[in-house]
Every structure is written in structure tokens, then in C-alpha cells.
Coordinates of C-alpha atoms and ligand atoms in Angstrom, one line a residue:
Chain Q
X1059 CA -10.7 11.7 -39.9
X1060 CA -8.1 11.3 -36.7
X1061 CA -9.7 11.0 -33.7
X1062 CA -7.7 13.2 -30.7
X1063 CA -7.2 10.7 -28.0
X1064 CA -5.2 13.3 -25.7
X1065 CA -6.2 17.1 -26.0
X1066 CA -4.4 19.2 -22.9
X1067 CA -4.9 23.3 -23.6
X1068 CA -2.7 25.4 -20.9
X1069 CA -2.1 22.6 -18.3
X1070 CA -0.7 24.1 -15.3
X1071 CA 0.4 22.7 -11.5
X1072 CA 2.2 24.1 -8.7
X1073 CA 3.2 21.8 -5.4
X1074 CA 3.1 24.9 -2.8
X1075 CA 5.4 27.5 -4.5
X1076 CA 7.3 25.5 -6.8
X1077 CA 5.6 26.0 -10.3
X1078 CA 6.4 22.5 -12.0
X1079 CA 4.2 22.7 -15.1
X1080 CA 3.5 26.1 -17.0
X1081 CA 0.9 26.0 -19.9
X1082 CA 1.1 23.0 -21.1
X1083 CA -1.2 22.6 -24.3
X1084 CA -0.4 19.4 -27.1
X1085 CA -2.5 16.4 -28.5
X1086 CA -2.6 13.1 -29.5
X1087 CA -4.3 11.5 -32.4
X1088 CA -5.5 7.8 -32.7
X1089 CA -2.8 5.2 -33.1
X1090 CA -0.1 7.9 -32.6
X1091 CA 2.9 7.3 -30.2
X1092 CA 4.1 10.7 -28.5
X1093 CA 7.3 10.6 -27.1
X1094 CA 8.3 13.1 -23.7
X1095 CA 12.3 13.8 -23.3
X1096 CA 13.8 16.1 -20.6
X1097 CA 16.5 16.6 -17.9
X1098 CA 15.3 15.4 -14.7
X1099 CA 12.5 17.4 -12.8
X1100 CA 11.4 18.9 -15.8
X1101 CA 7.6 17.8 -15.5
X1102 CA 7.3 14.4 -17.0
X1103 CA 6.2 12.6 -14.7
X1104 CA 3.8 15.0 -13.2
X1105 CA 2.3 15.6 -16.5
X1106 CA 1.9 12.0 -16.8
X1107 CA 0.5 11.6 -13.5
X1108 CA -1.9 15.1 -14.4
X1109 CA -3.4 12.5 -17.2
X1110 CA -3.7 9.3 -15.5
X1111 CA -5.1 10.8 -12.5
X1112 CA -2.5 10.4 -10.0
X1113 CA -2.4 14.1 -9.5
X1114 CA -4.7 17.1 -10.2
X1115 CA -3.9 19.7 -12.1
X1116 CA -3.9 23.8 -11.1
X1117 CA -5.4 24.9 -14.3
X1118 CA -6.0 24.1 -17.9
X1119 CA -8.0 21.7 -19.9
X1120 CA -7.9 18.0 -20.7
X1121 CA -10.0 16.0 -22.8
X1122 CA -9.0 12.4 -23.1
X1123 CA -10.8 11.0 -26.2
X1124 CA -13.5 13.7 -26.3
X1125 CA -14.0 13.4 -22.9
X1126 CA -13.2 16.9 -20.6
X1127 CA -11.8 15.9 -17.3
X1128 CA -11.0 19.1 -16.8
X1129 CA -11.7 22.3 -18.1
X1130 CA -10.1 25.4 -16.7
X1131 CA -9.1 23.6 -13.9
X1132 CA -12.4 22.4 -12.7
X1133 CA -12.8 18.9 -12.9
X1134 CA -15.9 16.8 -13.9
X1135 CA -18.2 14.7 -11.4
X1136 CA -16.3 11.5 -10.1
X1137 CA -17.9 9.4 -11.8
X1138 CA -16.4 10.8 -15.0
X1139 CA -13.5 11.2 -13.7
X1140 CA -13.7 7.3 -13.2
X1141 CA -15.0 6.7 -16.9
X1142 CA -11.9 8.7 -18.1
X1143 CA -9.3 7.0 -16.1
X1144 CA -10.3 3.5 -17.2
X1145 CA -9.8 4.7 -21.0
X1146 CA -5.8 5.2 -20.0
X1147 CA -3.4 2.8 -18.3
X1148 CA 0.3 3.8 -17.1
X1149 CA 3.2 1.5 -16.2
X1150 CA 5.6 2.7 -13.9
X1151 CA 8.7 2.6 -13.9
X1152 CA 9.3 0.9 -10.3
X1153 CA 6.9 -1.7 -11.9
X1154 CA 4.5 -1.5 -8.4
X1155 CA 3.3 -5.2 -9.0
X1156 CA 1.3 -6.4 -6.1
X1157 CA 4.1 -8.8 -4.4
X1158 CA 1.4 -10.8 -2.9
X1159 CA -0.4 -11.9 -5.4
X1160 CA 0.5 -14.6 -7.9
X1161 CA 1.9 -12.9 -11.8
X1162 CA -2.1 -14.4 -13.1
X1163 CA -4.0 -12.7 -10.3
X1164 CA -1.6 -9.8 -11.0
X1165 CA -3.2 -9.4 -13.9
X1166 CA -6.7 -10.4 -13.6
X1167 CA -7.9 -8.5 -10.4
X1168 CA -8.4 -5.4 -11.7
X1169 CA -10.2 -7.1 -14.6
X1170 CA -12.4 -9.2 -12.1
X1171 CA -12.9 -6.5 -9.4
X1172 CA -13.1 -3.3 -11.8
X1173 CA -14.4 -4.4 -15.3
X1174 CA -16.5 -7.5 -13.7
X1175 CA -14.9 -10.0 -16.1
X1176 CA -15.7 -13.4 -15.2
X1177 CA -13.0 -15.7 -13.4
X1178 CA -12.6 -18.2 -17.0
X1179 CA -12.4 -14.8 -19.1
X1180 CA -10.1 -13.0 -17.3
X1181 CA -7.8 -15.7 -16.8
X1182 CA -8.0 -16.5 -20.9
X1183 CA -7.2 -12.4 -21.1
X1184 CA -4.7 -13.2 -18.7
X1185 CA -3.0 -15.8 -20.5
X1186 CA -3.1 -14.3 -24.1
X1187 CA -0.9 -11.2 -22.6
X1188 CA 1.8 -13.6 -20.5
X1189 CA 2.1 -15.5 -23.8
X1190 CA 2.7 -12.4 -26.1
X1191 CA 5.0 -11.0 -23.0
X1192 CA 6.9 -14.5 -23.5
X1193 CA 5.8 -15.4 -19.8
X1194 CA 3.6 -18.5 -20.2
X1195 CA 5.3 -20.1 -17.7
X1196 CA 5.4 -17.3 -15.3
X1197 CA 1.7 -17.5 -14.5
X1198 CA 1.9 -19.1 -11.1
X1199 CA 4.7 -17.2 -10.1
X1200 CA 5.1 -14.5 -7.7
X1201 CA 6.7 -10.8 -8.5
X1202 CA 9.8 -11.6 -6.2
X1203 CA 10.7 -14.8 -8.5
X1204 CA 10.8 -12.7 -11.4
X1205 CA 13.5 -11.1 -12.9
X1206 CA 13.3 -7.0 -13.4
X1207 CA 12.7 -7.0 -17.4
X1208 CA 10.1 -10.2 -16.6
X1209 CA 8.1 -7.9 -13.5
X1210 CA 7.9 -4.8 -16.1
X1211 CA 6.3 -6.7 -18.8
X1212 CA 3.8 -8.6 -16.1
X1213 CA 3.1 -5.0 -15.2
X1214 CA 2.4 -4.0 -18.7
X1215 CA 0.4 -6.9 -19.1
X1216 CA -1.5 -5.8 -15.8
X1217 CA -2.2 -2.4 -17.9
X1218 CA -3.4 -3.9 -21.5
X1219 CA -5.5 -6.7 -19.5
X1220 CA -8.2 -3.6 -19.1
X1221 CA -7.9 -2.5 -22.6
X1222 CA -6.9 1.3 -22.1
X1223 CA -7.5 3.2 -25.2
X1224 CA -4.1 5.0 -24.3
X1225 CA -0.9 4.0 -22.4
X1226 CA 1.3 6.2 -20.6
X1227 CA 5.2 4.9 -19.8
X1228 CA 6.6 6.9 -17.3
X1229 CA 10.6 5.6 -17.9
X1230 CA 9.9 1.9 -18.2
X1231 CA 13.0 1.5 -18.8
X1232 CA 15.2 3.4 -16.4
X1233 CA 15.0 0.5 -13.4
X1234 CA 16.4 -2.1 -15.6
X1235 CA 20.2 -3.4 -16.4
X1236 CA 21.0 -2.5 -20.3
X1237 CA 19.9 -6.0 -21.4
X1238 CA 16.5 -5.9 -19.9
X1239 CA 15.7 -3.2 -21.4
X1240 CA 15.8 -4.3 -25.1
X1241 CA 13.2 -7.1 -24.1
X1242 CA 10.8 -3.9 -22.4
X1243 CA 11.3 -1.7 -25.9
X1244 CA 10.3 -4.4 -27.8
X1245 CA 7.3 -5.2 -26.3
X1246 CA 6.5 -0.8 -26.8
X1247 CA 7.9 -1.4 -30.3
X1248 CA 5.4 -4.7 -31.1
X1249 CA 2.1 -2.0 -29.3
X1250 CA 3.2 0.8 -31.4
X1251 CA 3.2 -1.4 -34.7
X1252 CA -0.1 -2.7 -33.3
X1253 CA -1.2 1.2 -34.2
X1254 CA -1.6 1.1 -29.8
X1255 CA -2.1 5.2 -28.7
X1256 CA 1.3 5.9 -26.5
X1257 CA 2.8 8.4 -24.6
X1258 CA 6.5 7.6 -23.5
X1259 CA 8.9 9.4 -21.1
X1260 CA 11.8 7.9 -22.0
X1261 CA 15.9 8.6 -22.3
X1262 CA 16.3 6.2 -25.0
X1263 CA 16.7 8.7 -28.1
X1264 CA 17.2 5.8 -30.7
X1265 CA 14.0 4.1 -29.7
X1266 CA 12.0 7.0 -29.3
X1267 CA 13.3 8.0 -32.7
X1268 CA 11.8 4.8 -34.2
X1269 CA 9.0 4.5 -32.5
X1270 CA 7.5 7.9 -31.9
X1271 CA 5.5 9.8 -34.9
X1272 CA 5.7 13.5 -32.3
X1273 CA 8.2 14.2 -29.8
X1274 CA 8.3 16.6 -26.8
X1275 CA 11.2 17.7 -25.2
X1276 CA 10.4 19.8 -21.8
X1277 CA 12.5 21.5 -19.4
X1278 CA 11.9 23.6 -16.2
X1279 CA 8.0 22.4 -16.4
X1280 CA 7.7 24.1 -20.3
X1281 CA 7.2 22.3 -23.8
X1282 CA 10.5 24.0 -24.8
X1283 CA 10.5 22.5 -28.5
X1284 CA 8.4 19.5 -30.3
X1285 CA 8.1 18.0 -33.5
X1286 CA 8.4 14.9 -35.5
X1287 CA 10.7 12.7 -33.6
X1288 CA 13.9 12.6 -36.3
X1289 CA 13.9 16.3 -36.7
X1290 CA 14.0 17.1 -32.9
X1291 CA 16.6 14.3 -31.8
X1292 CA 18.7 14.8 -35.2
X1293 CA 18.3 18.5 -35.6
X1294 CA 16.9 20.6 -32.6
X1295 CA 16.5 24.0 -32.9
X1296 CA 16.5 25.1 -29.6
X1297 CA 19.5 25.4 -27.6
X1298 CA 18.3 23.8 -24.7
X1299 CA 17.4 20.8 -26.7
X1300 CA 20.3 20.7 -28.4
X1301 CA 22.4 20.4 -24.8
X1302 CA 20.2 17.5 -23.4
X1303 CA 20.0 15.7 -26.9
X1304 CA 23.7 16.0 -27.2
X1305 CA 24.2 15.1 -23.7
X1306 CA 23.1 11.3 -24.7
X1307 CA 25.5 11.0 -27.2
X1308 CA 28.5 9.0 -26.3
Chain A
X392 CA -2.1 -31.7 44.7
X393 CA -4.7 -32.0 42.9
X394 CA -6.9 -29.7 44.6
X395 CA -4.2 -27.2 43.9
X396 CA -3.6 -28.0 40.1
X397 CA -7.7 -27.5 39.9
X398 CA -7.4 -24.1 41.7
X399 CA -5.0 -23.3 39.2
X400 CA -6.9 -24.4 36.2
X401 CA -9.6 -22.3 37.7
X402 CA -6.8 -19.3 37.5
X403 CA -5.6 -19.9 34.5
X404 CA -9.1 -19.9 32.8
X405 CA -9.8 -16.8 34.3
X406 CA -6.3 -15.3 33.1
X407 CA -7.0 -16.8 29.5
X408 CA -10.3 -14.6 29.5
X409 CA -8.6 -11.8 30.2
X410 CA -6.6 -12.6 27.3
X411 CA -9.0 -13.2 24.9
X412 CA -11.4 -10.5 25.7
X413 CA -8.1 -8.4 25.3
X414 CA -7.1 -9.4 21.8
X415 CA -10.9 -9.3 20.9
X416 CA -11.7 -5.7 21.7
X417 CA -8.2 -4.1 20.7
X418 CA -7.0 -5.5 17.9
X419 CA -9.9 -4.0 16.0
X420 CA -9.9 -0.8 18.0
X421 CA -6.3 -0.7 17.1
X422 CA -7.0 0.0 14.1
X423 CA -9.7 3.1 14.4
X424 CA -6.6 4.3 17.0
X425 CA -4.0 4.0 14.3
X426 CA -6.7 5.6 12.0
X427 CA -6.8 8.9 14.1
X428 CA -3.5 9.0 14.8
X429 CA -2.8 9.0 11.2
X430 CA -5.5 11.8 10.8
X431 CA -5.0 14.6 9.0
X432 CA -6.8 16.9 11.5
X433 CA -4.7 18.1 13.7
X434 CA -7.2 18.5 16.6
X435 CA -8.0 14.6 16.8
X436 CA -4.2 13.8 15.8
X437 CA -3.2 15.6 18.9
X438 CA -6.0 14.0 21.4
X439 CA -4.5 10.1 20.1
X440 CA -1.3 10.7 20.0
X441 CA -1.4 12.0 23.8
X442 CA -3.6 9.0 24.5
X443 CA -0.8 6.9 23.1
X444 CA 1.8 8.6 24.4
X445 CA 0.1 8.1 28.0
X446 CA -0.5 4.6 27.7
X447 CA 2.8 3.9 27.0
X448 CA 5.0 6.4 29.2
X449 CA 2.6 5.1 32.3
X450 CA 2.5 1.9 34.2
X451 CA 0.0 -0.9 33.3
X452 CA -0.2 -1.4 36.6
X453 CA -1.2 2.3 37.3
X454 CA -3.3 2.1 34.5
X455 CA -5.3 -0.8 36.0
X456 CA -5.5 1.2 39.3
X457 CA -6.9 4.4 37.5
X458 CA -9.6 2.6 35.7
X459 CA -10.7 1.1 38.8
X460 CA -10.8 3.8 41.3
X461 CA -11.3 7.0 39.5
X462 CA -15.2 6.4 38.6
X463 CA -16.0 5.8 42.4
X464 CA -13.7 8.8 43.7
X465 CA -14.9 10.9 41.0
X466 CA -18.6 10.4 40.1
X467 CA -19.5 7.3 43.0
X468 CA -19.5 5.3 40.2
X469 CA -18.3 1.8 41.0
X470 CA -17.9 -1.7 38.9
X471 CA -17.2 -5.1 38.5
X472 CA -13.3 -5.5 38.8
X473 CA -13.1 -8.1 36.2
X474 CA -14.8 -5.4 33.8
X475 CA -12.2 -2.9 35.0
X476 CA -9.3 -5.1 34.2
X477 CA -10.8 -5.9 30.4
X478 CA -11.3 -2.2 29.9
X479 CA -7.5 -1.1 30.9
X480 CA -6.2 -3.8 29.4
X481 CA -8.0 -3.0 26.1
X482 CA -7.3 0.9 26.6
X483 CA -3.6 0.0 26.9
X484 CA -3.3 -2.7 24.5
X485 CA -5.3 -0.6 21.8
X486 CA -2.5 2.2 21.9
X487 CA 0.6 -0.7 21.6
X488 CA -1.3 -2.2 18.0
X489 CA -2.4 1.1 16.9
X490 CA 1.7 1.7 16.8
X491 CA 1.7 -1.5 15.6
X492 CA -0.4 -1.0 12.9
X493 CA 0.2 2.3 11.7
X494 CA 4.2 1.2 11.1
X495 CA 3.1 -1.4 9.0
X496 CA 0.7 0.7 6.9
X497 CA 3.4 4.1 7.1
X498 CA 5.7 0.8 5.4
X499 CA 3.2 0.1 2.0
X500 CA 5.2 1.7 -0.3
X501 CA 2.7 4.6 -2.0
X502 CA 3.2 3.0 -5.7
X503 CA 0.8 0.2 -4.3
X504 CA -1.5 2.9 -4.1
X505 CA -1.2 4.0 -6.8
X506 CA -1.3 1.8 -8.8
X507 CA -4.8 1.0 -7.8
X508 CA -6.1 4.0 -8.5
X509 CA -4.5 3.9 -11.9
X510 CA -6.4 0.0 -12.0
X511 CA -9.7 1.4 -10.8
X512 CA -9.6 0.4 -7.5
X513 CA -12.1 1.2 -5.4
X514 CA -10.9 2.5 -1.8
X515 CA -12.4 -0.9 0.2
X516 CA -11.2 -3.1 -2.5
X517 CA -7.6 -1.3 -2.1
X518 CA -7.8 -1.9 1.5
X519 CA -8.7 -5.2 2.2
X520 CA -7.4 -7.3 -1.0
X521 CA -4.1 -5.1 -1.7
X522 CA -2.6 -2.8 1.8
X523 CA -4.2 -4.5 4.4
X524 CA -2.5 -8.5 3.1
X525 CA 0.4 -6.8 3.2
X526 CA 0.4 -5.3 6.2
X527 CA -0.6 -8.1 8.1
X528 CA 2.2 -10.0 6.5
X529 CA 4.6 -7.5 7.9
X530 CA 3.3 -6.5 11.3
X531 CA 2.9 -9.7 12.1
X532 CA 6.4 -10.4 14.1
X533 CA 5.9 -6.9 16.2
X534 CA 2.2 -8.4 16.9
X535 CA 3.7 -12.1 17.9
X536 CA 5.5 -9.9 20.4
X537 CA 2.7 -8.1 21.7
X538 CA 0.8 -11.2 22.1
X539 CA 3.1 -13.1 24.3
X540 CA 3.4 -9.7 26.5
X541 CA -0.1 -9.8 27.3
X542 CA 0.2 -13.4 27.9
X543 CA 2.3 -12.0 31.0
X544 CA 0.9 -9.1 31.8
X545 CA -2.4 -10.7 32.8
X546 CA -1.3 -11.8 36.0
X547 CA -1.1 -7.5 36.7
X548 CA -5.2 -8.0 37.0
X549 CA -4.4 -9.6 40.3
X550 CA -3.7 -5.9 41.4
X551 CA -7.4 -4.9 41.7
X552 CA -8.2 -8.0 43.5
X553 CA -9.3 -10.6 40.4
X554 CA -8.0 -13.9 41.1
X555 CA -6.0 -15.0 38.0
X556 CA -3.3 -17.9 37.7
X557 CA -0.6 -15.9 39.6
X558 CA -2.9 -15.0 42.2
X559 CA -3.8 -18.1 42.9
X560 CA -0.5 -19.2 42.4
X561 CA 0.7 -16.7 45.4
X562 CA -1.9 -17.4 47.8
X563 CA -1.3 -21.2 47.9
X564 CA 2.1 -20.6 48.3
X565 CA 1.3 -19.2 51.2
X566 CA -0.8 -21.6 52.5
X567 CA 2.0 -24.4 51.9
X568 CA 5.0 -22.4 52.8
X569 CA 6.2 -23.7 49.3
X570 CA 7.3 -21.6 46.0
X571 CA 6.3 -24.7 44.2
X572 CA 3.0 -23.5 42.9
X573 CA 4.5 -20.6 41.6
X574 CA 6.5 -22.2 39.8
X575 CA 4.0 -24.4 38.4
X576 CA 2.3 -20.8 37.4
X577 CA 5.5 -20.5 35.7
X578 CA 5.1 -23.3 33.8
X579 CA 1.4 -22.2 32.7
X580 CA 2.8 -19.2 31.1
X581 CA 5.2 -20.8 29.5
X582 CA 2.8 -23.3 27.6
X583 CA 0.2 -20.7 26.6
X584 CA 3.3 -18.0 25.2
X585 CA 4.9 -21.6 23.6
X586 CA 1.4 -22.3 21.6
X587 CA 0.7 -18.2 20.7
X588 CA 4.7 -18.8 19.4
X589 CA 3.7 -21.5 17.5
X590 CA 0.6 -20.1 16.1
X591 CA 2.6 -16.6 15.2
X592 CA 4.9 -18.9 13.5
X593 CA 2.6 -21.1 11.7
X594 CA 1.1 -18.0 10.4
X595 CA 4.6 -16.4 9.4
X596 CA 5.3 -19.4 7.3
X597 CA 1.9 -19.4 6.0
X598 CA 2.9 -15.8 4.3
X599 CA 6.3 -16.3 3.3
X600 CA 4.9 -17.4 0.3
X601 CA 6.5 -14.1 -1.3
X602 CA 8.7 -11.4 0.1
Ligands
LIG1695 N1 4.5 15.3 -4.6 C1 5.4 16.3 -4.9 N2 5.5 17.3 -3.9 C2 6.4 18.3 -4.2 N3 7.1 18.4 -5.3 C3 7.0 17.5 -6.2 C4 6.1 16.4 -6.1 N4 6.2 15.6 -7.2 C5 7.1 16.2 -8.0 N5 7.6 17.4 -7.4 C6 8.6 18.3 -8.0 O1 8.1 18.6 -9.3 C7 9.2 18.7 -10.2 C8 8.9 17.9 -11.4 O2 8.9 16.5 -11.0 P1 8.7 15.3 -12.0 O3 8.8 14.1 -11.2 O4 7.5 15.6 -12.8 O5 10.0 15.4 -12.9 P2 10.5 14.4 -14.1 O6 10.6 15.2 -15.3 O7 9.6 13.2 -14.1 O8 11.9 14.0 -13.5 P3 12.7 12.6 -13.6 O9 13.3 12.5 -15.0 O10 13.7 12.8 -12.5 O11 11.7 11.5 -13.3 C9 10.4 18.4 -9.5 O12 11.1 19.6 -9.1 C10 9.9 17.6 -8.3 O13 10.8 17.8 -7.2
LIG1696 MG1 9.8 11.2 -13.7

């Protein structure tokens, strides 16, 4: 049987008067990697952010693996809340490494101050991720001797270190030159083949083609069409979709 | 000579506690001052910002004057002027590093915060191991600043009568017909402002370990 790792029914948020998600409702099974497209301002990263915790939602329901954050809009005790946020992670796209702390301690605060690891095991943890991330030697190093691609995938490592059951990207990409990016997707390719639960917002169509077993594609704060990634990117339905897919092809 | 260089000595050490009682009070009280004025009720927002905006659009030396007299015009209520210098001076110093301080934390860019609540952060831990590093780090040249202005403004305690280094400085001047002991009063202030320099640079250096 699939276990649902993301379950949102009707998820709905406003900032003041502007309506930026309407009804929102899709899900997420184990091991799956969901992909988010849309024109900017569409909802992406609030809908992320709705997930992670970041922001709270107006209305709807969310269950993260079984777990109800929120139902109807009313949210569960804080200390639930807390229990469901450590299941996800998210990596940003502006990275938000903390620039005084060295790329280990990056890493292993949160697993030392939050998870109560021990010094020895969370620097091991530490070091397993910085050598799958190819940044070994980077340990010692501080986020403003790194290059772009290198902070993003000390960032990333910062998110696996806790071992989230799910990890969000909100455009991981989108901050770094053309070549930097390649090294970033990889690293999302290598989770995904690791059977890793994902949800990407992303504007690289080939790569979420290849990666992605569902894809989204919103606009105006709506799911305006969704469906297995090849289909939607190769042959959308909706005219909409069509525009922004078609947009990306140059 | 070196009666007067031991008057002086006696001055200075009386200007130095002025100093350190100072920095001791309000740079912590700064902080709750910064707090408030960063509050989001607009009641208690208001009543700092106006205390702020007072300290800063007044005198010191008014100040100093105020806190001295008004008790024992208003309510008969009079006190040690040394106490009354410490307490302006802290009143007045609070409001310039609760400025201070809330520019430096207004300058945290919110994705640190945010990404500690997406870490599991709690609110103390966010504070003190991941804003408050950084804000130190950043405030710290404004605060160097500060420091050496106090260094100078505590020769104003002199006003209400307490017998600091410039004081002193003044009054055997006038005994010798000489400027010469003020300007060995200069030369005071210039050592203790050359070692808070050094120290604010020391301490600069130690954090420019990342940018
Ligand atoms: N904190 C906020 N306050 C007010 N409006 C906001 C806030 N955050 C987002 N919005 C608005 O909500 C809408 C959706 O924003 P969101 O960031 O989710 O879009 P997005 O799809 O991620 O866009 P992009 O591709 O540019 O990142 C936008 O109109 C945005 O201006
Ligand atoms: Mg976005």
C-alpha cells in the first residue's frame, strides 16, 4: 500500500484582500517527487511555505503523513504543529545559510540543538552529506567562501542532516549561473533515485520532466491542470498551460 | 605638579565611573527600549518612540539638569548628584543603542528567520546563537561610536556640581592662571577614547572572520 506523505483538501489563503491560493486540494504518496510550475505570483511559494510552516493557511486541510496540521483551517496544538514541521525540510532558493557559522556547524546545529544529537554523531552526519554533496573539503569553511552552487548544496545538506520524511524546493535553482545549476539538479536527481518524497517549484521543464512522477502547473493561486509530468509539459490541455509551457521553449 | 596630576587621577576615576555605570545599565536596557519601540502595540510604540525622540532632539546637558531638579521642584524629592548624573546619562544613552540596536536587528535579513523555524529553532536559541551574533557583528562600528561619545560627554556631569576630570581640570586652571591642566584633561580623554578604539577594533577583527 502507498503511504500519503502530503494530503491538502481545499487549501485556501488570502494576505488582506488579495486571494493568493483558492482550493487547493492534491497529494503525495511515499517516494513520489511532485513537481509545481507557474508564472510568477501564482502561489508556489506560498503554498510551499502553507506546508513547511512558514505561513498559515485561511482554510482547508493538511495532513502531512497522517498527521492533520490543519483541518478546516484550525490548526492543531503547537506541539504538533512542531512534530509535523520536523517530518518536512525546505531549501530556499536564497540558500539562507547562517554566514556566521562555519559550513559543519551549518549543518549540525539544528541537529545538536533540535534533534539532541551528540557533538561526534552529528558531526559524522555532517560529514556523510558534505561528502555526498562533493564538499569534503568545505567543512571548515564559511558560507561567504563558497561559491553559489557549493552554499545551495551545504543548504540542502543543512535540510537532509534532520532526516525530513519530505523536502520542499522552492526554485533551488533560480539564484544560480546556468552551470551551477546542473551540479544543484543532480544532487535532486541522485534524492529522487534514492525513492526521497519531493516537492519542487522549479522552471526547469526538462528536469522536472525526468524527475517528477506528478506535476502541477498553477496560475492566479489555482491548480489549473496536473498530471503525469510528460503528458503536462509535452501535451497540456489547458490553454493556460500550454502559454507558460511554450513560453520555456527557445 | 604632582598634587595636581593626583587631583586629576582622582577626576578621572570619577569620570571613568560614570562611564562604566553608563555602559552597564544601558546597553542592556537598550535592548528592552529597542524591543518596545519595535512593538507591535501601538500604545507602547508611541510612548518609546516619543521617549527616543526626546532624548535625542534635547540637550544632554538639559537632560542632566531635568533629572536633577525636577524631583525637588516637583515632589521635594531630592538626591545624590552623582546618582542623578548615572540616571540621565543611562536615560539618554539607553535611547541612542536602542536606535542602535534596532538597525542592526531591522538589518537580519528575515530568511535567517526563517530558516530557523523551518530547522526547529526554538525562539531563545534563534536569538542568541543565530540574530543576536549577527547583530553584534554589525552594530558594532555605530556602538564604537557611541562609546567614544560618552567618553566625552562625561565631563557634562560637571554641570550638576560632580567633580569629574574636566572639572577638576577647570578649577586648577584657575588656581594657576594656566590652561595647562586642561590640556592635560585633554590628554586623558584622548587615552581612554584611544584604548575603547582599540578594543572596538580588536573586537571588529575578531568578527571579520566572515562577511
Ligand atoms: N507576505 C506577503 N504579503 C502580501 N502578499 C504576499 C506575501 N507573500 C506573497 N504575497 C503575494 O502572494 C502572491 C503569490 O506569491 P508567491 O510568492 O506564492 O508566488 P510564486 O508563485 O512563488 O511566484 P515566484 O515565481 O515569483 O516566486 C503574489 O501576488 C505575492 O505578491
Ligand atoms: Mg516563489
Amino acid at each position: 500500500m502507498e503511504e500519503l506523505m502530503v494530503k491538502a483538501e481545499g487549501i485556501s489563503k488570502s494576505f488582506g484582500s488579495l486571494e493568493v491560493l483558492h482550493d487547493i486540494s492534491f497529494s503525495l504518496t511515499k517516494g513520489n517527487v511532485l513537481s509545481i510550475i507557474g508564472p510568477s505570483g501564482s502561489g508556489k511559494s506560498t503554498l510551499l511555505r502553507i506546508i513547511t510552516q512558514l505561513e498559515k493557511a485561511d482554510g482547508g486541510t493538511l495532513e502531512i503523513k497522517g498527521c492533520r496540521l490543519f483541518e478546516n483551517g484550525v490548526y492543531a496544538k503547537a506541539e504538533e504543529q512542531k512534530r509535523i514541521g520536523r517530518l518536512t525540510g525546505l531549501v530556499f532558493q536564497s540558500f539562507n545559510l547562517f554566514p556566521h557559522f562555519s559550513v559543519l556547524r551549518n549543518i549540525t546545529e539544528a541537529q545538536r540543538a533540535v534533534l539532541k544529537r551528540s557533538k561526534a554523531e552529528a558531526e559524522e552526519k555532517a560529514y556523510s552529506l558534505l561528502k555526498r554533496m562533493s564538499l569534503q573539503d568545505k567543512a571548515k569553511s564559511y558560507p561567504c567562501e563558497l561559491s553559489g552552487g557549493q552554499m545551495q548544496r551545504v543548504s540542502i545538506a543543512r535540510a537532509l542532516a534532520l532526516d525530513p520524511e519530505i523536502l520542499f524546493f522552492d526554485e533551488p535553482t533560480s539564484a544560480l549561473d546556468p552551470e551551477l545549476t546542473r551540479d544543484i539538479l543532480n544532487v535532486i536527481r541522485s534524492l529522487a533515485e534514492e525513492k526521497m518524497t519531493m516537492v519542487v517549484v522549479t522552471h526547469e521543464m526538462n528536469f522536472a520532466k525526468g524527475i517528477s512522477d506528478h506535476a502541477i502547473f498553477m496560475e492566479g493561486g489555482y491548480i489549473v491542470e496536473e498530471g503525469d509530468p510528460v503528458s503536462l509539459f509535452e501535451h497540456p490541455q489547458n490553454k493556460r498551460t500550454k502559454e507558460f509551457v511554450k513560453s520555456f521553449d527557445d | 605638579m604632582q598634587q595636581l596630576l593626583l587631583q586629576m587621577l582622582d577626576g578621572t576615576v570619577t569620570s571613568l565611573k560614570v562611564f562604566v555605570l553608563t555602559l552597564i545599565f544601558s546597553l542592556p536596557l537598550g535592548f528592552i527600549v529597542a524591543k518596545g519601540r519595535m512593538s507591535r502595540n501601538f500604545l507602547l510604540r508611541g510612548i518609546v518612540n516619543l521617549y527616543i525622540q526626546i532624548m535625542r532632539g534635547t540637550p544632554l546637558i538639559l537632560q542632566l539638569i531635568f533629572v536633577y531638579f525636577a524631583p525637588y521642584y516637583v515632589i521635594g524629592f531630592s538626591y545624590d548628584r552623582f546618582t542623578a548624573v548615572i540616571v540621565a546619562f543611562v536615560l539618554n544613552y539607553s535611547a541612542y543603542f536602542a536606535e542602535i540596536y534596532r538597525s542592526g536587528l531591522q538589518s537580519i535579513e528575515k530568511g535567517q528567520y526563517e530558516a530557523c523555524k523551518v530547522l526547529g529553532f526554538s525562539k531563545t536559541h534563534t536569538f542568541f546563537f543565530i540574530i543576536l551574533p549577527q547583530v553584534v557583528k554589525r552594530i558594532l562600528p555605530s556602538l564604537g561610536n557611541e562609546v567614544v561619545t560618552l567618553v566625552k560627554d562625561t565631563a557634562l556631569a560637571q554641570t550638576i556640581g560632580v567633580s569629574e576630570l574636566f572639572r577638576v581640570a577647570q578649577n586648577a586652571a584657575s588656581r594657576m592662571f594656566s590652561t595647562m591642566p586642561i590640556f592635560v584633561a585633554g590628554v586623558f580623554y584622548f587615552i581612554m577614547n584611544y584604548i575603547v578604539s582599540k578594543m572596538f577594533d580588536f573586537f571588529e577583527k575578531k568578527l571579520s572572520y566572515y562577511r
